[in-house]
Amino acid sequence: MAFIYYITQVHLDFGAVQLLPQECERTGMKRPLVVTDAGVRAAGVLDRALAALGAVPYAVYDETPSNPNEGAVRAAAQLYKSYGCDGLIAVGGGSSIDLAKGVAIAATHDGPLKTYATIEGGSPKISERVAPVIAVPTTAGTGSEVARGAIVIVDDGRKLGFHSWHLVPKSAICDPELTLGLPPLLTAATGMDAIAHCMETFMASTVNPPADGIALDGLERGWGHIERATRHGDDREARWNMMSASMQGAMAFQKGLGCVHSLSHSLGGANPRLHHGTLNALFLPAVVRFNASAESMVKERRLARMAHAMGLGACDAQGSQVADAIRTMNARLGLPAGLAAVGVTPDMFERIIDGAMADHCHKTNPRIATRDDYREMLETSM
């Protein structure tokens, strides 16, 4: 049986950040903790969000790491409690939004964070007690502002997913103006993250026709505008479309993701310095080829439909045209040529495969990968 649920309140337009006081009032948030990172503060974007808050009292946690971890969740949760906060405003990329979701759990639920991880059977333990979150994305990539999940590295080193409809932000304030100053390489990496979400969730075999439509439209927007946004950061039309593609990818990935994310979650846990969106971009070509022969891919012409959204015309049954187009796009955007360029070596493969096999995205891929399949994907992505 198909389960279809959409999702939260979204404000998408230039200047939307000015709605923060209105959304605090609507969600009953009187004393929020603003979660962000040092880069967002240094860029002046945090100041714009705080100015928009006006008379609303707040505290700020600005030490979000590039890959959020349980230690940072604890530190922010302690600040949340000591300041008497009643909600969270995440201002930043997916790391800050995911950290805020981790705090929403930790500040209101007992026990170590891993208790609530999806692969530990923890999703049903996340209750309506979670603190409300308002998400203000400053990158166009993860789509965490409309997603029910968060990814956090727990104390034992695993990069785990936490999923519950209670974690969906109560409001997503998607203001493309906040992305105008994003550096080219970060624009490219986060943009390819959004494109990977649209493509991988469209390939997932779970039945959800509305999600498929949203993913394809998001793919068309993302693919058609990522180069313009990367090369001309002040292109407002391109920034608006990338923000929409990011939000759409996450609206759609309630269907599930797959091997791209199984691998990137695992590798990101092994080396937290690696950027998640960059890893998704590097794994995507190999996974497209692997998925090409899946029954649902063939029956529903999913390769051809993605190729059409990307403006590629006809597509062969092996997915070569789509995979090659992704590799070419990565190169044009200035992203690394392969895993070797970011320091991955073959001796890391077995640990990466261990994590991928255990990841919550592993079972929603349209073809269930074996260890040998994952090894081949890693080799192809080097």
PDB file of N, CA, C and O in Angstrom, residues 155-224:
ATOM      1  N   ASP A 155      28.321   8.851  19.218  1.00  0.00           N
ATOM      2  CA  ASP A 155      29.572   8.753  19.949  1.00  0.00           C
ATOM      3  C   ASP A 155      30.438   7.559  19.540  1.00  0.00           C
ATOM      4  O   ASP A 155      31.659   7.607  19.684  1.00  0.00           O
ATOM      5  N   ASP A 156      29.823   6.491  19.031  1.00  0.00           N
ATOM      6  CA  ASP A 156      30.625   5.328  18.636  1.00  0.00           C
ATOM      7  C   ASP A 156      31.187   5.444  17.213  1.00  0.00           C
ATOM      8  O   ASP A 156      31.786   4.510  16.696  1.00  0.00           O
ATOM      9  N   GLY A 157      30.992   6.616  16.565  1.00  0.00           N
ATOM     10  CA  GLY A 157      31.587   6.871  15.262  1.00  0.00           C
ATOM     11  C   GLY A 157      30.692   6.577  14.076  1.00  0.00           C
ATOM     12  O   GLY A 157      31.036   6.916  12.941  1.00  0.00           O
ATOM     13  N   ARG A 158      29.532   5.963  14.306  1.00  0.00           N
ATOM     14  CA  ARG A 158      28.628   5.676  13.190  1.00  0.00           C
ATOM     15  C   ARG A 158      27.858   6.933  12.786  1.00  0.00           C
ATOM     16  O   ARG A 158      27.478   7.735  13.632  1.00  0.00           O
ATOM     17  N   LYS A 159      27.639   7.061  11.471  1.00  0.00           N
ATOM     18  CA  LYS A 159      26.837   8.167  10.945  1.00  0.00           C
ATOM     19  C   LYS A 159      25.437   7.625  10.730  1.00  0.00           C
ATOM     20  O   LYS A 159      25.188   6.894   9.772  1.00  0.00           O
ATOM     21  N   LEU A 160      24.517   7.989  11.639  1.00  0.00           N
ATOM     22  CA  LEU A 160      23.208   7.341  11.681  1.00  0.00           C
ATOM     23  C   LEU A 160      22.091   8.298  11.303  1.00  0.00           C
ATOM     24  O   LEU A 160      22.185   9.515  11.491  1.00  0.00           O
ATOM     25  N   GLY A 161      21.010   7.713  10.792  1.00  0.00           N
ATOM     26  CA  GLY A 161      19.818   8.474  10.459  1.00  0.00           C
ATOM     27  C   GLY A 161      18.792   8.404  11.580  1.00  0.00           C
ATOM     28  O   GLY A 161      18.630   7.367  12.237  1.00  0.00           O
ATOM     29  N   PHE A 162      18.101   9.513  11.796  1.00  0.00           N
ATOM     30  CA  PHE A 162      17.027   9.622  12.785  1.00  0.00           C
ATOM     31  C   PHE A 162      15.791  10.101  12.026  1.00  0.00           C
ATOM     32  O   PHE A 162      15.814  11.156  11.391  1.00  0.00           O
ATOM     33  N   HIS A 163      14.710   9.314  12.072  1.00  0.00           N
ATOM     34  CA  HIS A 163      13.554   9.595  11.230  1.00  0.00           C
ATOM     35  C   HIS A 163      12.262   9.544  12.029  1.00  0.00           C
ATOM     36  O   HIS A 163      11.984   8.573  12.729  1.00  0.00           O
ATOM     37  N   SER A 164      11.487  10.595  11.914  1.00  0.00           N
ATOM     38  CA  SER A 164      10.172  10.653  12.536  1.00  0.00           C
ATOM     39  C   SER A 164       9.428  11.832  11.936  1.00  0.00           C
ATOM     40  O   SER A 164      10.025  12.896  11.670  1.00  0.00           O
ATOM     41  N   TRP A 165       8.124  11.665  11.722  1.00  0.00           N
ATOM     42  CA  TRP A 165       7.335  12.798  11.253  1.00  0.00           C
ATOM     43  C   TRP A 165       7.321  13.921  12.277  1.00  0.00           C
ATOM     44  O   TRP A 165       7.074  15.084  11.937  1.00  0.00           O
ATOM     45  N   HIS A 166       7.614  13.592  13.540  1.00  0.00           N
ATOM     46  CA  HIS A 166       7.678  14.636  14.566  1.00  0.00           C
ATOM     47  C   HIS A 166       8.881  15.550  14.359  1.00  0.00           C
ATOM     48  O   HIS A 166       8.915  16.658  14.917  1.00  0.00           O
ATOM     49  N   LEU A 167       9.884  15.103  13.589  1.00  0.00           N
ATOM     50  CA  LEU A 167      11.089  15.901  13.362  1.00  0.00           C
ATOM     51  C   LEU A 167      10.959  16.875  12.198  1.00  0.00           C
ATOM     52  O   LEU A 167      11.835  17.716  12.000  1.00  0.00           O
ATOM     53  N   VAL A 168       9.907  16.759  11.412  1.00  0.00           N
ATOM     54  CA  VAL A 168       9.737  17.685  10.292  1.00  0.00           C
ATOM     55  C   VAL A 168       9.622  19.107  10.840  1.00  0.00           C
ATOM     56  O   VAL A 168       8.817  19.368  11.741  1.00  0.00           O
ATOM     57  N   PRO A 169      10.433  20.047  10.348  1.00  0.00           N
ATOM     58  CA  PRO A 169      10.294  21.423  10.832  1.00  0.00           C
ATOM     59  C   PRO A 169       8.867  21.937  10.677  1.00  0.00           C
ATOM     60  O   PRO A 169       8.180  21.640   9.697  1.00  0.00           O
ATOM     61  N   LYS A 170       8.440  22.699  11.664  1.00  0.00           N
ATOM     62  CA  LYS A 170       7.084  23.249  11.624  1.00  0.00           C
ATOM     63  C   LYS A 170       6.942  24.298  10.534  1.00  0.00           C
ATOM     64  O   LYS A 170       5.827  24.552  10.061  1.00  0.00           O
ATOM     65  N   SER A 171       8.055  24.888  10.151  1.00  0.00           N
ATOM     66  CA  SER A 171       8.048  25.878   9.090  1.00  0.00           C
ATOM     67  C   SER A 171       9.392  25.851   8.381  1.00  0.00           C
ATOM     68  O   SER A 171      10.441  25.739   9.025  1.00  0.00           O
ATOM     69  N   ALA A 172       9.360  25.922   7.055  1.00  0.00           N
ATOM     70  CA  ALA A 172      10.571  26.045   6.250  1.00  0.00           C
ATOM     71  C   ALA A 172      10.548  27.418   5.587  1.00  0.00           C
ATOM     72  O   ALA A 172       9.637  27.718   4.817  1.00  0.00           O
ATOM     73  N   ILE A 173      11.523  28.234   5.920  1.00  0.00           N
ATOM     74  CA  ILE A 173      11.617  29.577   5.343  1.00  0.00           C
ATOM     75  C   ILE A 173      12.747  29.550   4.325  1.00  0.00           C
ATOM     76  O   ILE A 173      13.927  29.613   4.682  1.00  0.00           O
ATOM     77  N   CYS A 174      12.395  29.403   3.066  1.00  0.00           N
ATOM     78  CA  CYS A 174      13.355  29.214   1.983  1.00  0.00           C
ATOM     79  C   CYS A 174      13.539  30.547   1.257  1.00  0.00           C
ATOM     80  O   CYS A 174      12.756  30.890   0.366  1.00  0.00           O
ATOM     81  N   ASP A 175      14.561  31.272   1.638  1.00  0.00           N
ATOM     82  CA  ASP A 175      14.843  32.594   1.091  1.00  0.00           C
ATOM     83  C   ASP A 175      16.078  32.507   0.203  1.00  0.00           C
ATOM     84  O   ASP A 175      17.201  32.470   0.710  1.00  0.00           O
ATOM     85  N   PRO A 176      15.921  32.472  -1.119  1.00  0.00           N
ATOM     86  CA  PRO A 176      17.089  32.336  -2.000  1.00  0.00           C
ATOM     87  C   PRO A 176      18.100  33.469  -1.840  1.00  0.00           C
ATOM     88  O   PRO A 176      19.276  33.296  -2.170  1.00  0.00           O
ATOM     89  N   GLU A 177      17.656  34.614  -1.317  1.00  0.00           N
ATOM     90  CA  GLU A 177      18.575  35.738  -1.127  1.00  0.00           C
ATOM     91  C   GLU A 177      19.716  35.362  -0.179  1.00  0.00           C
ATOM     92  O   GLU A 177      20.827  35.883  -0.301  1.00  0.00           O
ATOM     93  N   LEU A 178      19.444  34.455   0.747  1.00  0.00           N
ATOM     94  CA  LEU A 178      20.473  34.045   1.703  1.00  0.00           C
ATOM     95  C   LEU A 178      21.560  33.194   1.060  1.00  0.00           C
ATOM     96  O   LEU A 178      22.582  32.931   1.680  1.00  0.00           O
ATOM     97  N   THR A 179      21.337  32.744  -0.181  1.00  0.00           N
ATOM     98  CA  THR A 179      22.327  31.909  -0.873  1.00  0.00           C
ATOM     99  C   THR A 179      23.154  32.693  -1.889  1.00  0.00           C
ATOM    100  O   THR A 179      24.056  32.122  -2.511  1.00  0.00           O
ATOM    101  N   LEU A 180      22.865  33.982  -2.078  1.00  0.00           N
ATOM    102  CA  LEU A 180      23.530  34.740  -3.136  1.00  0.00           C
ATOM    103  C   LEU A 180      25.041  34.824  -2.934  1.00  0.00           C
ATOM    104  O   LEU A 180      25.794  34.923  -3.902  1.00  0.00           O
ATOM    105  N   GLY A 181      25.496  34.786  -1.695  1.00  0.00           N
ATOM    106  CA  GLY A 181      26.927  34.898  -1.434  1.00  0.00           C
ATOM    107  C   GLY A 181      27.632  33.557  -1.280  1.00  0.00           C
ATOM    108  O   GLY A 181      28.814  33.516  -0.920  1.00  0.00           O
ATOM    109  N   LEU A 182      26.931  32.470  -1.563  1.00  0.00           N
ATOM    110  CA  LEU A 182      27.527  31.145  -1.399  1.00  0.00           C
ATOM    111  C   LEU A 182      28.667  30.966  -2.398  1.00  0.00           C
ATOM    112  O   LEU A 182      28.497  31.221  -3.588  1.00  0.00           O
ATOM    113  N   PRO A 183      29.866  30.528  -1.951  1.00  0.00           N
ATOM    114  CA  PRO A 183      31.001  30.371  -2.870  1.00  0.00           C
ATOM    115  C   PRO A 183      30.697  29.352  -3.968  1.00  0.00           C
ATOM    116  O   PRO A 183      29.884  28.442  -3.776  1.00  0.00           O
ATOM    117  N   PRO A 184      31.357  29.463  -5.117  1.00  0.00           N
ATOM    118  CA  PRO A 184      31.056  28.583  -6.260  1.00  0.00           C
ATOM    119  C   PRO A 184      31.161  27.094  -5.947  1.00  0.00           C
ATOM    120  O   PRO A 184      30.265  26.322  -6.319  1.00  0.00           O
ATOM    121  N   LEU A 185      32.234  26.677  -5.276  1.00  0.00           N
ATOM    122  CA  LEU A 185      32.419  25.249  -5.043  1.00  0.00           C
ATOM    123  C   LEU A 185      31.348  24.703  -4.103  1.00  0.00           C
ATOM    124  O   LEU A 185      30.855  23.579  -4.300  1.00  0.00           O
ATOM    125  N   LEU A 186      30.957  25.488  -3.104  1.00  0.00           N
ATOM    126  CA  LEU A 186      29.908  25.045  -2.196  1.00  0.00           C
ATOM    127  C   LEU A 186      28.555  25.066  -2.900  1.00  0.00           C
ATOM    128  O   LEU A 186      27.714  24.189  -2.668  1.00  0.00           O
ATOM    129  N   THR A 187      28.345  26.029  -3.783  1.00  0.00           N
ATOM    130  CA  THR A 187      27.126  26.048  -4.599  1.00  0.00           C
ATOM    131  C   THR A 187      27.034  24.774  -5.429  1.00  0.00           C
ATOM    132  O   THR A 187      25.980  24.142  -5.523  1.00  0.00           O
ATOM    133  N   ALA A 188      28.167  24.392  -6.041  1.00  0.00           N
ATOM    134  CA  ALA A 188      28.193  23.196  -6.883  1.00  0.00           C
ATOM    135  C   ALA A 188      27.936  21.935  -6.076  1.00  0.00           C
ATOM    136  O   ALA A 188      27.125  21.079  -6.468  1.00  0.00           O
ATOM    137  N   ALA A 189      28.623  21.800  -4.946  1.00  0.00           N
ATOM    138  CA  ALA A 189      28.509  20.577  -4.145  1.00  0.00           C
ATOM    139  C   ALA A 189      27.121  20.424  -3.545  1.00  0.00           C
ATOM    140  O   ALA A 189      26.534  19.330  -3.567  1.00  0.00           O
ATOM    141  N   THR A 190      26.568  21.516  -3.020  1.00  0.00           N
ATOM    142  CA  THR A 190      25.227  21.423  -2.442  1.00  0.00           C
ATOM    143  C   THR A 190      24.185  21.261  -3.543  1.00  0.00           C
ATOM    144  O   THR A 190      23.176  20.565  -3.362  1.00  0.00           O
ATOM    145  N   GLY A 191      24.414  21.884  -4.700  1.00  0.00           N
ATOM    146  CA  GLY A 191      23.487  21.726  -5.811  1.00  0.00           C
ATOM    147  C   GLY A 191      23.447  20.304  -6.331  1.00  0.00           C
ATOM    148  O   GLY A 191      22.368  19.761  -6.643  1.00  0.00           O
ATOM    149  N   MET A 192      24.608  19.645  -6.414  1.00  0.00           N
ATOM    150  CA  MET A 192      24.630  18.251  -6.838  1.00  0.00           C
ATOM    151  C   MET A 192      24.008  17.352  -5.777  1.00  0.00           C
ATOM    152  O   MET A 192      23.453  16.292  -6.102  1.00  0.00           O
ATOM    153  N   ASP A 193      24.069  17.755  -4.521  1.00  0.00           N
ATOM    154  CA  ASP A 193      23.365  17.026  -3.465  1.00  0.00           C
ATOM    155  C   ASP A 193      21.864  17.038  -3.746  1.00  0.00           C
ATOM    156  O   ASP A 193      21.193  15.997  -3.693  1.00  0.00           O
ATOM    157  N   ALA A 194      21.322  18.209  -4.088  1.00  0.00           N
ATOM    158  CA  ALA A 194      19.896  18.316  -4.407  1.00  0.00           C
ATOM    159  C   ALA A 194      19.538  17.464  -5.620  1.00  0.00           C
ATOM    160  O   ALA A 194      18.513  16.765  -5.636  1.00  0.00           O
ATOM    161  N   ILE A 195      20.382  17.509  -6.649  1.00  0.00           N
ATOM    162  CA  ILE A 195      20.140  16.713  -7.852  1.00  0.00           C
ATOM    163  C   ILE A 195      20.192  15.227  -7.525  1.00  0.00           C
ATOM    164  O   ILE A 195      19.365  14.433  -8.007  1.00  0.00           O
ATOM    165  N   ALA A 196      21.145  14.814  -6.693  1.00  0.00           N
ATOM    166  CA  ALA A 196      21.228  13.406  -6.282  1.00  0.00           C
ATOM    167  C   ALA A 196      19.968  12.977  -5.552  1.00  0.00           C
ATOM    168  O   ALA A 196      19.465  11.863  -5.752  1.00  0.00           O
ATOM    169  N   HIS A 197      19.429  13.852  -4.702  1.00  0.00           N
ATOM    170  CA  HIS A 197      18.190  13.515  -3.998  1.00  0.00           C
ATOM    171  C   HIS A 197      17.045  13.301  -4.984  1.00  0.00           C
ATOM    172  O   HIS A 197      16.291  12.325  -4.873  1.00  0.00           O
ATOM    173  N   CYS A 198      16.926  14.217  -5.938  1.00  0.00           N
ATOM    174  CA  CYS A 198      15.839  14.083  -6.921  1.00  0.00           C
ATOM    175  C   CYS A 198      15.977  12.787  -7.714  1.00  0.00           C
ATOM    176  O   CYS A 198      14.993  12.080  -7.952  1.00  0.00           O
ATOM    177  N   MET A 199      17.193  12.463  -8.126  1.00  0.00           N
ATOM    178  CA  MET A 199      17.404  11.288  -8.964  1.00  0.00           C
ATOM    179  C   MET A 199      17.274   9.995  -8.159  1.00  0.00           C
ATOM    180  O   MET A 199      16.634   9.037  -8.598  1.00  0.00           O
ATOM    181  N   GLU A 200      17.875   9.965  -6.992  1.00  0.00           N
ATOM    182  CA  GLU A 200      17.881   8.699  -6.258  1.00  0.00           C
ATOM    183  C   GLU A 200      16.500   8.354  -5.715  1.00  0.00           C
ATOM    184  O   GLU A 200      16.093   7.188  -5.725  1.00  0.00           O
ATOM    185  N   THR A 201      15.759   9.349  -5.263  1.00  0.00           N
ATOM    186  CA  THR A 201      14.415   9.038  -4.777  1.00  0.00           C
ATOM    187  C   THR A 201      13.498   8.664  -5.940  1.00  0.00           C
ATOM    188  O   THR A 201      12.603   7.828  -5.783  1.00  0.00           O
ATOM    189  N   PHE A 202      13.730   9.249  -7.133  1.00  0.00           N
ATOM    190  CA  PHE A 202      12.937   8.857  -8.293  1.00  0.00           C
ATOM    191  C   PHE A 202      13.234   7.407  -8.675  1.00  0.00           C
ATOM    192  O   PHE A 202      12.342   6.676  -9.123  1.00  0.00           O
ATOM    193  N   MET A 203      14.470   6.961  -8.491  1.00  0.00           N
ATOM    194  CA  MET A 203      14.825   5.575  -8.814  1.00  0.00           C
ATOM    195  C   MET A 203      14.300   4.583  -7.779  1.00  0.00           C
ATOM    196  O   MET A 203      14.120   3.408  -8.090  1.00  0.00           O
ATOM    197  N   ALA A 204      14.067   5.027  -6.545  1.00  0.00           N
ATOM    198  CA  ALA A 204      13.582   4.120  -5.504  1.00  0.00           C
ATOM    199  C   ALA A 204      12.249   3.500  -5.931  1.00  0.00           C
ATOM    200  O   ALA A 204      11.417   4.151  -6.565  1.00  0.00           O
ATOM    201  N   SER A 205      12.055   2.239  -5.586  1.00  0.00           N
ATOM    202  CA  SER A 205      10.907   1.496  -6.108  1.00  0.00           C
ATOM    203  C   SER A 205       9.627   1.678  -5.302  1.00  0.00           C
ATOM    204  O   SER A 205       8.561   1.230  -5.723  1.00  0.00           O
ATOM    205  N   THR A 206       9.682   2.336  -4.168  1.00  0.00           N
ATOM    206  CA  THR A 206       8.481   2.594  -3.373  1.00  0.00           C
ATOM    207  C   THR A 206       7.442   3.353  -4.204  1.00  0.00           C
ATOM    208  O   THR A 206       7.791   4.236  -4.978  1.00  0.00           O
ATOM    209  N   VAL A 207       6.186   3.001  -4.037  1.00  0.00           N
ATOM    210  CA  VAL A 207       5.122   3.628  -4.833  1.00  0.00           C
ATOM    211  C   VAL A 207       4.719   4.961  -4.207  1.00  0.00           C
ATOM    212  O   VAL A 207       4.229   5.012  -3.081  1.00  0.00           O
ATOM    213  N   ASN A 208       4.940   6.031  -4.935  1.00  0.00           N
ATOM    214  CA  ASN A 208       4.513   7.358  -4.501  1.00  0.00           C
ATOM    215  C   ASN A 208       4.521   8.274  -5.719  1.00  0.00           C
ATOM    216  O   ASN A 208       5.471   9.025  -5.940  1.00  0.00           O
ATOM    217  N   PRO A 209       3.489   8.218  -6.561  1.00  0.00           N
ATOM    218  CA  PRO A 209       3.470   9.014  -7.793  1.00  0.00           C
ATOM    219  C   PRO A 209       3.650  10.520  -7.580  1.00  0.00           C
ATOM    220  O   PRO A 209       4.365  11.156  -8.366  1.00  0.00           O
ATOM    221  N   PRO A 210       3.031  11.148  -6.557  1.00  0.00           N
ATOM    222  CA  PRO A 210       3.286  12.582  -6.365  1.00  0.00           C
ATOM    223  C   PRO A 210       4.766  12.877  -6.110  1.00  0.00           C
ATOM    224  O   PRO A 210       5.301  13.859  -6.624  1.00  0.00           O
ATOM    225  N   ALA A 211       5.425  12.013  -5.323  1.00  0.00           N
ATOM    226  CA  ALA A 211       6.853  12.218  -5.058  1.00  0.00           C
ATOM    227  C   ALA A 211       7.654  12.099  -6.345  1.00  0.00           C
ATOM    228  O   ALA A 211       8.616  12.849  -6.566  1.00  0.00           O
ATOM    229  N   ASP A 212       7.285  11.153  -7.206  1.00  0.00           N
ATOM    230  CA  ASP A 212       7.981  11.012  -8.480  1.00  0.00           C
ATOM    231  C   ASP A 212       7.867  12.292  -9.311  1.00  0.00           C
ATOM    232  O   ASP A 212       8.847  12.760  -9.909  1.00  0.00           O
ATOM    233  N   GLY A 213       6.670  12.857  -9.360  1.00  0.00           N
ATOM    234  CA  GLY A 213       6.476  14.088 -10.129  1.00  0.00           C
ATOM    235  C   GLY A 213       7.270  15.247  -9.563  1.00  0.00           C
ATOM    236  O   GLY A 213       7.884  16.026 -10.307  1.00  0.00           O
ATOM    237  N   ILE A 214       7.274  15.356  -8.234  1.00  0.00           N
ATOM    238  CA  ILE A 214       8.038  16.428  -7.584  1.00  0.00           C
ATOM    239  C   ILE A 214       9.530  16.246  -7.842  1.00  0.00           C
ATOM    240  O   ILE A 214      10.262  17.211  -8.116  1.00  0.00           O
ATOM    241  N   ALA A 215      10.008  14.998  -7.763  1.00  0.00           N
ATOM    242  CA  ALA A 215      11.427  14.729  -7.987  1.00  0.00           C
ATOM    243  C   ALA A 215      11.845  15.066  -9.413  1.00  0.00           C
ATOM    244  O   ALA A 215      12.910  15.662  -9.639  1.00  0.00           O
ATOM    245  N   LEU A 216      11.036  14.686 -10.397  1.00  0.00           N
ATOM    246  CA  LEU A 216      11.382  14.976 -11.787  1.00  0.00           C
ATOM    247  C   LEU A 216      11.399  16.482 -12.059  1.00  0.00           C
ATOM    248  O   LEU A 216      12.292  16.990 -12.750  1.00  0.00           O
ATOM    249  N   ASP A 217      10.434  17.208 -11.530  1.00  0.00           N
ATOM    250  CA  ASP A 217      10.426  18.658 -11.707  1.00  0.00           C
ATOM    251  C   ASP A 217      11.636  19.278 -11.012  1.00  0.00           C
ATOM    252  O   ASP A 217      12.280  20.191 -11.549  1.00  0.00           O
ATOM    253  N   GLY A 218      11.969  18.775  -9.815  1.00  0.00           N
ATOM    254  CA  GLY A 218      13.140  19.276  -9.113  1.00  0.00           C
ATOM    255  C   GLY A 218      14.422  18.997  -9.881  1.00  0.00           C
ATOM    256  O   GLY A 218      15.329  19.836  -9.940  1.00  0.00           O
ATOM    257  N   LEU A 219      14.511  17.801 -10.480  1.00  0.00           N
ATOM    258  CA  LEU A 219      15.677  17.456 -11.285  1.00  0.00           C
ATOM    259  C   LEU A 219      15.816  18.410 -12.471  1.00  0.00           C
ATOM    260  O   LEU A 219      16.915  18.902 -12.766  1.00  0.00           O
ATOM    261  N   GLU A 220      14.709  18.680 -13.148  1.00  0.00           N
ATOM    262  CA  GLU A 220      14.763  19.590 -14.294  1.00  0.00           C
ATOM    263  C   GLU A 220      15.222  20.985 -13.873  1.00  0.00           C
ATOM    264  O   GLU A 220      16.059  21.611 -14.542  1.00  0.00           O
ATOM    265  N   ARG A 221      14.707  21.472 -12.758  1.00  0.00           N
ATOM    266  CA  ARG A 221      15.113  22.786 -12.268  1.00  0.00           C
ATOM    267  C   ARG A 221      16.585  22.792 -11.856  1.00  0.00           C
ATOM    268  O   ARG A 221      17.344  23.704 -12.209  1.00  0.00           O
ATOM    269  N   GLY A 222      16.981  21.770 -11.101  1.00  0.00           N
ATOM    270  CA  GLY A 222      18.355  21.725 -10.613  1.00  0.00           C
ATOM    271  C   GLY A 222      19.354  21.579 -11.748  1.00  0.00           C
ATOM    272  O   GLY A 222      20.358  22.312 -11.825  1.00  0.00           O
ATOM    273  N   TRP A 223      19.101  20.622 -12.643  1.00  0.00           N
ATOM    274  CA  TRP A 223      20.025  20.365 -13.748  1.00  0.00           C
ATOM    275  C   TRP A 223      20.124  21.587 -14.674  1.00  0.00           C
ATOM    276  O   TRP A 223      21.210  21.907 -15.173  1.00  0.00           O
ATOM    277  N   GLY A 224      19.016  22.276 -14.860  1.00  0.00           N
ATOM    278  CA  GLY A 224      18.998  23.407 -15.775  1.00  0.00           C
ATOM    279  C   GLY A 224      19.596  24.682 -15.217  1.00  0.00           C
ATOM    280  O   GLY A 224      19.864  25.618 -15.989  1.00  0.00           O
TER     281      GLY A 224
END
